[in-house]
Short mmCIF file of C-alpha atoms in Angstrom, two decimals:
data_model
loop_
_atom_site.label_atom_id
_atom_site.label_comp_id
_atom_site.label_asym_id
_atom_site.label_seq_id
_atom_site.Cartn_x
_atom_site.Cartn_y
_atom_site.Cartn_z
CA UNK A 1 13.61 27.38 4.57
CA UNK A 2 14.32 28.22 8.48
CA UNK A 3 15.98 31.87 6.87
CA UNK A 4 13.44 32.31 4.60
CA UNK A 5 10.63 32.24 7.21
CA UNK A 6 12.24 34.25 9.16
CA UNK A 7 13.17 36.82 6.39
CA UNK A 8 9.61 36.71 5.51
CA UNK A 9 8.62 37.56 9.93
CA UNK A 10 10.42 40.31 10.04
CA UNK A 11 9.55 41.72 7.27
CA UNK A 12 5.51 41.28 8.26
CA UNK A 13 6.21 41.99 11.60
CA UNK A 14 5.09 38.04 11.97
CA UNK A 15 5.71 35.82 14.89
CA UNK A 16 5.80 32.86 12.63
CA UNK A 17 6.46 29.19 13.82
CA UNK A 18 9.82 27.69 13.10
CA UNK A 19 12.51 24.87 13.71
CA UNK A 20 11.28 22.67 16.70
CA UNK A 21 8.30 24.56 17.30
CA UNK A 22 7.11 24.47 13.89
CA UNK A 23 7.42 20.25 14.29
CA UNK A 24 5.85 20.25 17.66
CA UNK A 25 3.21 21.97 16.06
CA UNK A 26 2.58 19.58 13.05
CA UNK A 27 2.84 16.99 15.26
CA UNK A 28 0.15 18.13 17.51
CA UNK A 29 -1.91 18.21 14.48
CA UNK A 30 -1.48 15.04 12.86
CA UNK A 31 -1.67 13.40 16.23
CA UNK A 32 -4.77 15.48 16.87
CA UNK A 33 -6.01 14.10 12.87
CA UNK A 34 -5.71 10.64 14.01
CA UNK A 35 -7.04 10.56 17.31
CA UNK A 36 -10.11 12.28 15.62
CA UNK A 37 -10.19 9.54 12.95
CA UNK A 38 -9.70 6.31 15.17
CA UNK A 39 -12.52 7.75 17.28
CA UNK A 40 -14.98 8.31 14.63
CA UNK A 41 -14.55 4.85 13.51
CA UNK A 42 -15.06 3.82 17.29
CA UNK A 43 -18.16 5.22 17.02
CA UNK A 44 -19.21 3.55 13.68
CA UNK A 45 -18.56 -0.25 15.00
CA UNK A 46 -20.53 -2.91 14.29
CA UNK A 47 -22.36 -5.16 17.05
CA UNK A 48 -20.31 -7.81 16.17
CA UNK A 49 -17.17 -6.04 16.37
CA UNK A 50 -16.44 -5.56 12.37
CA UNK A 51 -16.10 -2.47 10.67
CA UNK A 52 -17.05 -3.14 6.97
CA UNK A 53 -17.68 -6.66 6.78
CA UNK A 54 -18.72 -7.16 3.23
CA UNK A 55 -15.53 -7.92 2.14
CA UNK A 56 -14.86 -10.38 5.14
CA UNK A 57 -12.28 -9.35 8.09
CA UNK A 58 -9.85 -7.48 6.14
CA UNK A 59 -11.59 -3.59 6.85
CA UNK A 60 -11.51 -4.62 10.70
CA UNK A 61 -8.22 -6.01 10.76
CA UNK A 62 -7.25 -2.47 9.26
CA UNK A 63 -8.67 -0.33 11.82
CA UNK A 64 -7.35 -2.48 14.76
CA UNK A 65 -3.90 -1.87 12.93
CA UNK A 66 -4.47 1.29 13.52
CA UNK A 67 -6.12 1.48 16.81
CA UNK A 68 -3.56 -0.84 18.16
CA UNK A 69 -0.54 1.69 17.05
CA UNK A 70 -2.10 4.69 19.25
CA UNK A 71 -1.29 5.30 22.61
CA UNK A 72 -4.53 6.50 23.54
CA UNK A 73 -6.24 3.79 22.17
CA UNK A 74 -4.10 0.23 22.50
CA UNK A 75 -4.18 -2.88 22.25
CA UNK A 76 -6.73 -3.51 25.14
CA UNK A 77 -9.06 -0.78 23.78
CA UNK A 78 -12.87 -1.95 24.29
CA UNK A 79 -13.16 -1.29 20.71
CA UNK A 80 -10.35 -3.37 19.75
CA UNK A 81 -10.90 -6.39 21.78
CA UNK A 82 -14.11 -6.44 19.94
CA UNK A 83 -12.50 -5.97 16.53
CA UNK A 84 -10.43 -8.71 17.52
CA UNK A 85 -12.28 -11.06 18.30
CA UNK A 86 -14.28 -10.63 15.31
CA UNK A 87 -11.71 -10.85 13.20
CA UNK A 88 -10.66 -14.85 15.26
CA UNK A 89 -13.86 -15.80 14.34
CA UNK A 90 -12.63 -16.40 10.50
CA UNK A 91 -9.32 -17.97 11.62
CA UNK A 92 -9.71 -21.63 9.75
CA UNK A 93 -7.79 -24.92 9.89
CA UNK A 94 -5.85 -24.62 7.03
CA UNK A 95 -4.45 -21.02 8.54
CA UNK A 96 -6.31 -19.03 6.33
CA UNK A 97 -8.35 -15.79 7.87
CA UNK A 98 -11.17 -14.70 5.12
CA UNK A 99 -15.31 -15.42 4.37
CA UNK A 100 -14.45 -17.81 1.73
CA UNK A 101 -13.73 -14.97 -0.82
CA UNK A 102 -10.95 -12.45 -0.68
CA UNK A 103 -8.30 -14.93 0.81
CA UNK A 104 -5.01 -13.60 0.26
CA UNK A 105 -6.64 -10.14 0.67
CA UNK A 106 -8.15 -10.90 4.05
CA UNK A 107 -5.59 -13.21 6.05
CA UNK A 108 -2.58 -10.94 4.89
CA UNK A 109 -3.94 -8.10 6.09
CA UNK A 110 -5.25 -10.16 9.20
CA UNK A 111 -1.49 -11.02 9.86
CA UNK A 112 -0.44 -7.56 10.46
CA UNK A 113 -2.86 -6.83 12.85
CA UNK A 114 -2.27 -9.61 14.74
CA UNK A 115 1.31 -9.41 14.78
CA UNK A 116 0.36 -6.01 17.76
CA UNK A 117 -0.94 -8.97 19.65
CA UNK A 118 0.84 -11.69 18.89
CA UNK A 119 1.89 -12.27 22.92
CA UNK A 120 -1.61 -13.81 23.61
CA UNK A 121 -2.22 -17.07 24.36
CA UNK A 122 -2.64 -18.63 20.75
CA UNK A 123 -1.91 -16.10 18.27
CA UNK A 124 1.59 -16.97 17.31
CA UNK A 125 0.31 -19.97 16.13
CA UNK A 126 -2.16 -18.49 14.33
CA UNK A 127 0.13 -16.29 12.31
CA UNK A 128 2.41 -18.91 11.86
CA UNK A 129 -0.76 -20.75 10.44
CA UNK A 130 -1.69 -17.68 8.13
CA UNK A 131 1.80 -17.43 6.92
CA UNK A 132 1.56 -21.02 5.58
CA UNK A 133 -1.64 -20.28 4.19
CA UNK A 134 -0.47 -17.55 2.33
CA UNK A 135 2.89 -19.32 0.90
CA UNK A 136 0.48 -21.93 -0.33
CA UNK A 137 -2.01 -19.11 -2.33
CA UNK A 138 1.92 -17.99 -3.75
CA UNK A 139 1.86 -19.56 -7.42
CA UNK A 140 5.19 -21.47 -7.83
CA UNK A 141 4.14 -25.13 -8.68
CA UNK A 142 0.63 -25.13 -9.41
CA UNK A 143 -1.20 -25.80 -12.09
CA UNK A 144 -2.75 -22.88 -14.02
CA UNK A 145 -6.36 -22.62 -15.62
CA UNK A 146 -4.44 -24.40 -18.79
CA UNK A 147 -3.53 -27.37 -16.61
CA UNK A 148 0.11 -25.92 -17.76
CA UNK A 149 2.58 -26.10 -14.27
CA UNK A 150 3.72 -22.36 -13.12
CA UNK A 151 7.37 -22.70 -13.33
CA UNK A 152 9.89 -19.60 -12.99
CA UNK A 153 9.34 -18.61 -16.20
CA UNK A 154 5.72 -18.26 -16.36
CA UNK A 155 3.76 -15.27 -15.97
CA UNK A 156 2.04 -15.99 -12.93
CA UNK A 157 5.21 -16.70 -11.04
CA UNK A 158 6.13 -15.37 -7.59
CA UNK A 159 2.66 -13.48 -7.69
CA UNK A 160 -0.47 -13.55 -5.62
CA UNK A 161 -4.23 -12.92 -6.47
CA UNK A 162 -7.27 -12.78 -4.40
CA UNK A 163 -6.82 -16.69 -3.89
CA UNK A 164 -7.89 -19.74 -5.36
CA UNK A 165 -6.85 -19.95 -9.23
CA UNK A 166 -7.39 -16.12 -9.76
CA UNK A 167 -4.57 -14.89 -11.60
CA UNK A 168 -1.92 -12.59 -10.28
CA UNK A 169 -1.57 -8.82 -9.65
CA UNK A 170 0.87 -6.78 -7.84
CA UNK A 171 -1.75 -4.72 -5.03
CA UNK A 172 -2.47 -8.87 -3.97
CA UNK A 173 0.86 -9.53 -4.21
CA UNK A 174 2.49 -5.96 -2.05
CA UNK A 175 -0.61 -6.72 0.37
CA UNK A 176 0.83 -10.17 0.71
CA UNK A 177 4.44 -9.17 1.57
CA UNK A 178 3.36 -6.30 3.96
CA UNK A 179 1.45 -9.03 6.19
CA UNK A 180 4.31 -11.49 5.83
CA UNK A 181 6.72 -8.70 6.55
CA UNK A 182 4.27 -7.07 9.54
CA UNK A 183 4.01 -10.27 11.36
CA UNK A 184 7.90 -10.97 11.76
CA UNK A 185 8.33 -13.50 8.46
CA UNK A 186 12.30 -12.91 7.39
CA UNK A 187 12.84 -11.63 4.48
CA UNK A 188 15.09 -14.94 3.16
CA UNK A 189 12.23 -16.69 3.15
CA UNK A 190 11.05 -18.35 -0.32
CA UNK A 191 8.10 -16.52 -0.58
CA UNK A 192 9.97 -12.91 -0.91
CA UNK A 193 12.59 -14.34 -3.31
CA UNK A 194 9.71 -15.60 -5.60
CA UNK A 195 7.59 -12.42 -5.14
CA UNK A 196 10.95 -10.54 -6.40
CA UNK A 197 10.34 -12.22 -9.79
CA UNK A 198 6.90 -11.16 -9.89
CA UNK A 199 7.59 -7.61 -9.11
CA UNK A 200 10.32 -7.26 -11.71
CA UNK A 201 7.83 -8.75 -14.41
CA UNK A 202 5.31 -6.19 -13.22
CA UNK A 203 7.96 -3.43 -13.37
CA UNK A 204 8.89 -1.35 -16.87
CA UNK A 205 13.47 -1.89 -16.29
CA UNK A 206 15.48 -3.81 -18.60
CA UNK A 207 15.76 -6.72 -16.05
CA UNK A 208 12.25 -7.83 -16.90
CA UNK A 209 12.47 -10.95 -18.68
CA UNK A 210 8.81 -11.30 -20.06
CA UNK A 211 8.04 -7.57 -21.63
CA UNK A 212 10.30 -5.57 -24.07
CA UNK A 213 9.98 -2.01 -23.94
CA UNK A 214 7.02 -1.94 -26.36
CA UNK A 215 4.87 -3.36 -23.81
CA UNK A 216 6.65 -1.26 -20.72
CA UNK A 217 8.86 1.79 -21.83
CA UNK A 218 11.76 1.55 -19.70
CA UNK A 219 10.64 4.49 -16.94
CA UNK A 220 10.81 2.18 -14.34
CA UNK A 221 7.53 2.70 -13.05
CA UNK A 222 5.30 -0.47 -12.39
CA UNK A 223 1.83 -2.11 -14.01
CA UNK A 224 -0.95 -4.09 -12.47
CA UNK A 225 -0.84 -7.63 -13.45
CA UNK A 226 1.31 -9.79 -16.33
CA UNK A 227 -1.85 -11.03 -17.64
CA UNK A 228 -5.53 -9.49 -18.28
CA UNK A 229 -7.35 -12.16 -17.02
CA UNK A 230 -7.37 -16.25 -16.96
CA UNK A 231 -7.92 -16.16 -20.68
CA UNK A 232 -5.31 -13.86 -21.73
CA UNK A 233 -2.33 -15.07 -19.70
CA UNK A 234 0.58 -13.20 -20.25
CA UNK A 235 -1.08 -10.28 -21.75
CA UNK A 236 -0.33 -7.87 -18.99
CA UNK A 237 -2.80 -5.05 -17.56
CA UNK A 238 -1.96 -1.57 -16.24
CA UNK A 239 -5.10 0.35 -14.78
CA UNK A 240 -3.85 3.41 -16.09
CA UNK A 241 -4.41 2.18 -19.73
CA UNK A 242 -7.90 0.72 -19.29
CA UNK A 243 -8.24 1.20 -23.26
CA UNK A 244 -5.50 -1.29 -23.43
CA UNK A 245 -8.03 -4.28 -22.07
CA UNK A 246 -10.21 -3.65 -24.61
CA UNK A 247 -7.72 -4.03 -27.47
CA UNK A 248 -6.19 -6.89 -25.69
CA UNK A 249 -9.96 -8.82 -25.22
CA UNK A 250 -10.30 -8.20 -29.01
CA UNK A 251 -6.83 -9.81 -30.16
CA UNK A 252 -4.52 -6.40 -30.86
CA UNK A 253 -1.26 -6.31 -29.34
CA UNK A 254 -0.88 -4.53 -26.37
CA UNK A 255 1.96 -2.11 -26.19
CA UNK A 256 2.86 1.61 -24.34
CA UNK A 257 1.45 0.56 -20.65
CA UNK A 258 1.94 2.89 -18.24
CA UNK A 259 2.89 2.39 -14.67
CA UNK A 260 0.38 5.07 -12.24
CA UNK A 261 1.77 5.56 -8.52
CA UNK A 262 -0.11 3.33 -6.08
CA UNK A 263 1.19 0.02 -7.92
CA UNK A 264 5.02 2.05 -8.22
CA UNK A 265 4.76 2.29 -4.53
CA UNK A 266 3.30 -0.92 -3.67
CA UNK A 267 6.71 -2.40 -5.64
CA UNK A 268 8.48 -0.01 -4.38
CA UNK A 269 7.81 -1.22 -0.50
CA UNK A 270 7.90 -4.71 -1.56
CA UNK A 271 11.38 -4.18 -2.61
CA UNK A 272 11.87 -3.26 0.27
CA UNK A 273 10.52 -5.86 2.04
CA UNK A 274 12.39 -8.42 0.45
CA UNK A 275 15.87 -6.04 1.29
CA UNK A 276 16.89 -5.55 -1.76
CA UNK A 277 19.97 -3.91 -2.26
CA UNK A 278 19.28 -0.24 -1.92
CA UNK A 279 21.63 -0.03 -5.48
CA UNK A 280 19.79 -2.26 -7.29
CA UNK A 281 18.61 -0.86 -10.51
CA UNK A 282 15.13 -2.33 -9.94
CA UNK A 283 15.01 0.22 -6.78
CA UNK A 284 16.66 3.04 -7.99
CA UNK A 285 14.63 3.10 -10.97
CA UNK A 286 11.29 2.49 -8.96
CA UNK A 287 12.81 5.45 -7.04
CA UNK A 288 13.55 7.71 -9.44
CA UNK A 289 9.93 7.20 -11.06
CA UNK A 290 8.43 8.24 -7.81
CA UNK A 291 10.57 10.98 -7.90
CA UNK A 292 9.82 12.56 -11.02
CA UNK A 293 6.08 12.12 -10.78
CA UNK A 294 6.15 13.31 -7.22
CA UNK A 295 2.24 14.42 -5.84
CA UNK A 296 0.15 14.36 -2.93
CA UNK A 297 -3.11 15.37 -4.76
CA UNK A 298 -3.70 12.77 -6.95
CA UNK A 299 -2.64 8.87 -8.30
CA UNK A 300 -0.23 9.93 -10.78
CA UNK A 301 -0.31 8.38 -13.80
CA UNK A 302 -3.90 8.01 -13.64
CA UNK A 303 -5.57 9.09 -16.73
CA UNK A 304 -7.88 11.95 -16.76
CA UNK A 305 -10.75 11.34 -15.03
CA UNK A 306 -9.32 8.46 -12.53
CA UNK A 307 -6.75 10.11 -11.20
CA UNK A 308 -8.68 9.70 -7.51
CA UNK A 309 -9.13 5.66 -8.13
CA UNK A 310 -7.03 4.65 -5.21
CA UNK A 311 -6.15 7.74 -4.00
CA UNK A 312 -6.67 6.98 -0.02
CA UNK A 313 -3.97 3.27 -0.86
CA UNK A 314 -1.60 5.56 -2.62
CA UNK A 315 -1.36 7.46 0.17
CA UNK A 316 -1.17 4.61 2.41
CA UNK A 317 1.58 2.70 0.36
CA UNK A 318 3.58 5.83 0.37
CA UNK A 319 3.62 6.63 3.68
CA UNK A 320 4.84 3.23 4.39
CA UNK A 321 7.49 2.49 1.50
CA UNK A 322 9.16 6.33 2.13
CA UNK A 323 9.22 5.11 5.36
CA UNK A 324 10.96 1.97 5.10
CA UNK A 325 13.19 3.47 2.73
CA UNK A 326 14.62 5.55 5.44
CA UNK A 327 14.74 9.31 4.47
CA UNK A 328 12.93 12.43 5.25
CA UNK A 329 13.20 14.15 1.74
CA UNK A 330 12.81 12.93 -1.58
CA UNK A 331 14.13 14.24 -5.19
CA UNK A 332 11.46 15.46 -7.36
CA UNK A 333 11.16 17.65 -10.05
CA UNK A 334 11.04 21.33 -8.62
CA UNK A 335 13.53 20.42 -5.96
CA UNK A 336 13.49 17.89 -2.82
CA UNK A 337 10.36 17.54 -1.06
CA UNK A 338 9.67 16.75 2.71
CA UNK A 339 7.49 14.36 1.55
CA UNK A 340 6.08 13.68 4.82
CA UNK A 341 4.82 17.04 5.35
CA UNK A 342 3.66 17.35 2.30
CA UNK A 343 1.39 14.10 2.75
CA UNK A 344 0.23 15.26 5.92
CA UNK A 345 -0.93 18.51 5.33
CA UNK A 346 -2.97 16.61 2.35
CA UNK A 347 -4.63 14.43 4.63
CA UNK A 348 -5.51 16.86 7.10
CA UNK A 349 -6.60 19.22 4.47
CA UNK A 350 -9.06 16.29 3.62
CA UNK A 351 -10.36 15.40 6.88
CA UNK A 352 -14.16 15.68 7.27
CA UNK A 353 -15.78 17.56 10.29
CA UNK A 354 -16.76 14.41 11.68
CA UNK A 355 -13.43 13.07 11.92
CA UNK A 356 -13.60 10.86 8.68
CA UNK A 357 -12.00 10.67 5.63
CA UNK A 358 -13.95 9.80 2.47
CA UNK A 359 -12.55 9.41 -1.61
CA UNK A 360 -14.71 11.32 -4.11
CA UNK A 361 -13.61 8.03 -6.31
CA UNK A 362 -16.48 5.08 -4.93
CA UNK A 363 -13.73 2.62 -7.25
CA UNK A 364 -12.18 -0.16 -4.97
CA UNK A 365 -14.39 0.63 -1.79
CA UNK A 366 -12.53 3.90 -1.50
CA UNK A 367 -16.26 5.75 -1.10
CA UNK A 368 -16.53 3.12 2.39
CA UNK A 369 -15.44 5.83 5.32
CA UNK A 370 -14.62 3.16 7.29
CA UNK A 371 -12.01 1.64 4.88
CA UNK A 372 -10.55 5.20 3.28
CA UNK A 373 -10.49 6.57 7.13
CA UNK A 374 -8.05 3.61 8.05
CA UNK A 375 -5.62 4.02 5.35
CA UNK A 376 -5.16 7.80 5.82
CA UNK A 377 -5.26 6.94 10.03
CA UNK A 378 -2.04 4.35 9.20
CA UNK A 379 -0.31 6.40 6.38
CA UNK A 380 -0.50 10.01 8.85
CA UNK A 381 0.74 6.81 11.69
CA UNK A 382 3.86 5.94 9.12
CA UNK A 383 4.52 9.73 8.26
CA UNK A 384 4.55 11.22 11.48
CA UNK A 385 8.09 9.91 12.53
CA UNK A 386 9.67 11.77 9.60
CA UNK A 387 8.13 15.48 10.04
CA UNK A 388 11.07 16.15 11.73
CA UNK A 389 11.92 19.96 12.40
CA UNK A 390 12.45 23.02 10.13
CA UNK A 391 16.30 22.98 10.74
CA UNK A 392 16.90 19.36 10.45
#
């Protein structure tokens, strides 16, 4: 690349930025991206400190993550001190961190803005608190809608759902390990190992013991949820096959998901999480999937017309599970990709002139500024470490 560039100079009679310079460059910009972000969110603040609160704390607990990772902005930020103590004000006895909807949701992602804080005077017990909560919201034990106890092998196993007796899903249960993982929990704790045989359930490899490969072809790419709804456990959903729901609602076997990137990324990370063994077929084939269906413009796997449902997570789970997995390219089809560049460049591409990012796609609050600025702010955050320079 370095060669080519400057093959291409000379022969333009360019001056054209390279190697180190080049980085320093796209650094400047991304850092430049964010800055412009977290302070257009500043500006868009509530009264009482929230950003978003319809859902409960969950959209402020995201910007403060954000806000809290930026040297210009901090933890003691006027901004965030507000944020956080709105977001104290839902801490409750039992640990849990949410309106009274939205638990899991809410306190997890609570949990990993705290854990930027967590040397104040009470917050350590407060995550330890949430942490409990959320191990209890885990099903392994419980009784399901049926009144039928969720052993190992049933569908809801290791999983997590918005709380309560809602059933399952994988985004619940990847938001749940990133706030257990964010806020310090070690990974040999119960709740990862039973996640693990969630995520494998969720996941279309031979190692999953509840599907065949008529339900998930073998691509290793992952689903949304083993079952469609509290009626239809063990029917499994992917939102890439919405047609699929209605065949299942009406009593025809469901067959040919397909996994879609945000939910192959969000296992992906989880994985992770839990330290899996960087060999284990369940990551390598999670891997290779990304690989081959490599993009930064769209949620691949999408069908047509949904391919931006998500978009602004996808980005955000990407950022954070390339990340964790170490490595500043990645294989994909026309060759490896600095994938971290490549993200970047998206999200600055898609940066508005007042400093916000919005989704075209309203679907899962993606059209809220405030929520689809703070996952772009925290996926550019994740990215930035791994632009690296042109000759590296």
């Amino acid at each position: 690349m370095r060669r080519r560039l400057l093959l291409l100079g000379a022969v333009l009679g360019l001056v054209l930025p390279v190697g180190a310079a080049w980085a320093d460059g796209m650094q400047q910009r991304v850092d430049r991206a964010i800055e412009r972000g977290l302070a257009a969110l500043v500006e868009r603040q509530g009264e009482d400190g929230s950003w978003t609160a319809e859902p409960g704390p969950a959209v402020t607990a995201l910007v403060l993550e954000g806000l809290y990772a930026e040297p210009g902005f901090g933890v003691s930020h006027p901004a965030g001190e507000r944020g956080l103590a709105y977001v104290l004000s839902f801490v409750k006895e039992n640990g849990g961190i949410h309106g009274g909807f939205l638990q899991n949701y809410n306190t997890a992602i609570c949990l990993a803005a705290l854990a930027s804080v967590a040397d104040r005077e009470g917050i350590a017990e407060i995550i330890k608190g949430g942490h409990d909560f959320l191990r209890g919201l885990q099903w392994a034990g419980q009784l399901d809608p049926r009144g039928e106890v969720v052993t190992e092998v049933h569908p809801y196993y290791g999983g997590a759902g918005y709380g309560g007796k809602g059933r399952p899903d994988l985004s619940n249960t990847a938001t749940m390990l990133a706030g257990l993982h964010a806020s310090g929990l070690d990974a040999e704790d119960e709740a990862y190992q039973r996640a693990v045989v969630f995520l494998t359930r969720v996941q279309a490899v031979p190692e999953n013991d509840l599907f065949d490969n008529e339900v998930l072809p073998r691509d290793g790419g992952f689903i949304y949820a083993t079952s469609v709804n509290l009626d239809l456990i063990g029917v499994p959903e992917s939102k890439a096959n919405p047609e699929k729901i209605d065949e299942a609602l009406a009593g025809q076997p469901v067959s040919g998901l397909r996994g879609y990137g945000s939910m192959t990324y969000a296992g992906f990370m989880s994985y992770l999480y839990a330290e899996l063994d960087r060999d284990d077929p369940r990551v390598r084939a999670a891997y290779l999937w990304l690989g081959e269906h490599y993009t930064v413009e769209r949620n691949p796997g999408m069908p047509a017309g949904y391919e931006l449902d998500g978009l602004f997570y996808y980005y955000l789970v990407m950022a954070r599970s390339l990340s964790a997995w170490g490595e500043m390219m990645l294989d994909a089809p026309e060759g490896e990709r600095r994938w971290a560049v490549d993200l970047s460049e998206q999200l600055l591409a898609m940066q508005g002139e007042d400093g916000l990012w919005r989704n075209e796609s309203t679907r899962w609050l993606e059209g809220d500024p405030n929520l689809a600025t703070a996952y772009a702010v925290q996926a550019l955050q994740a990215a930035r470490p791994w632009l690296g320079s042109d000759n590296e």
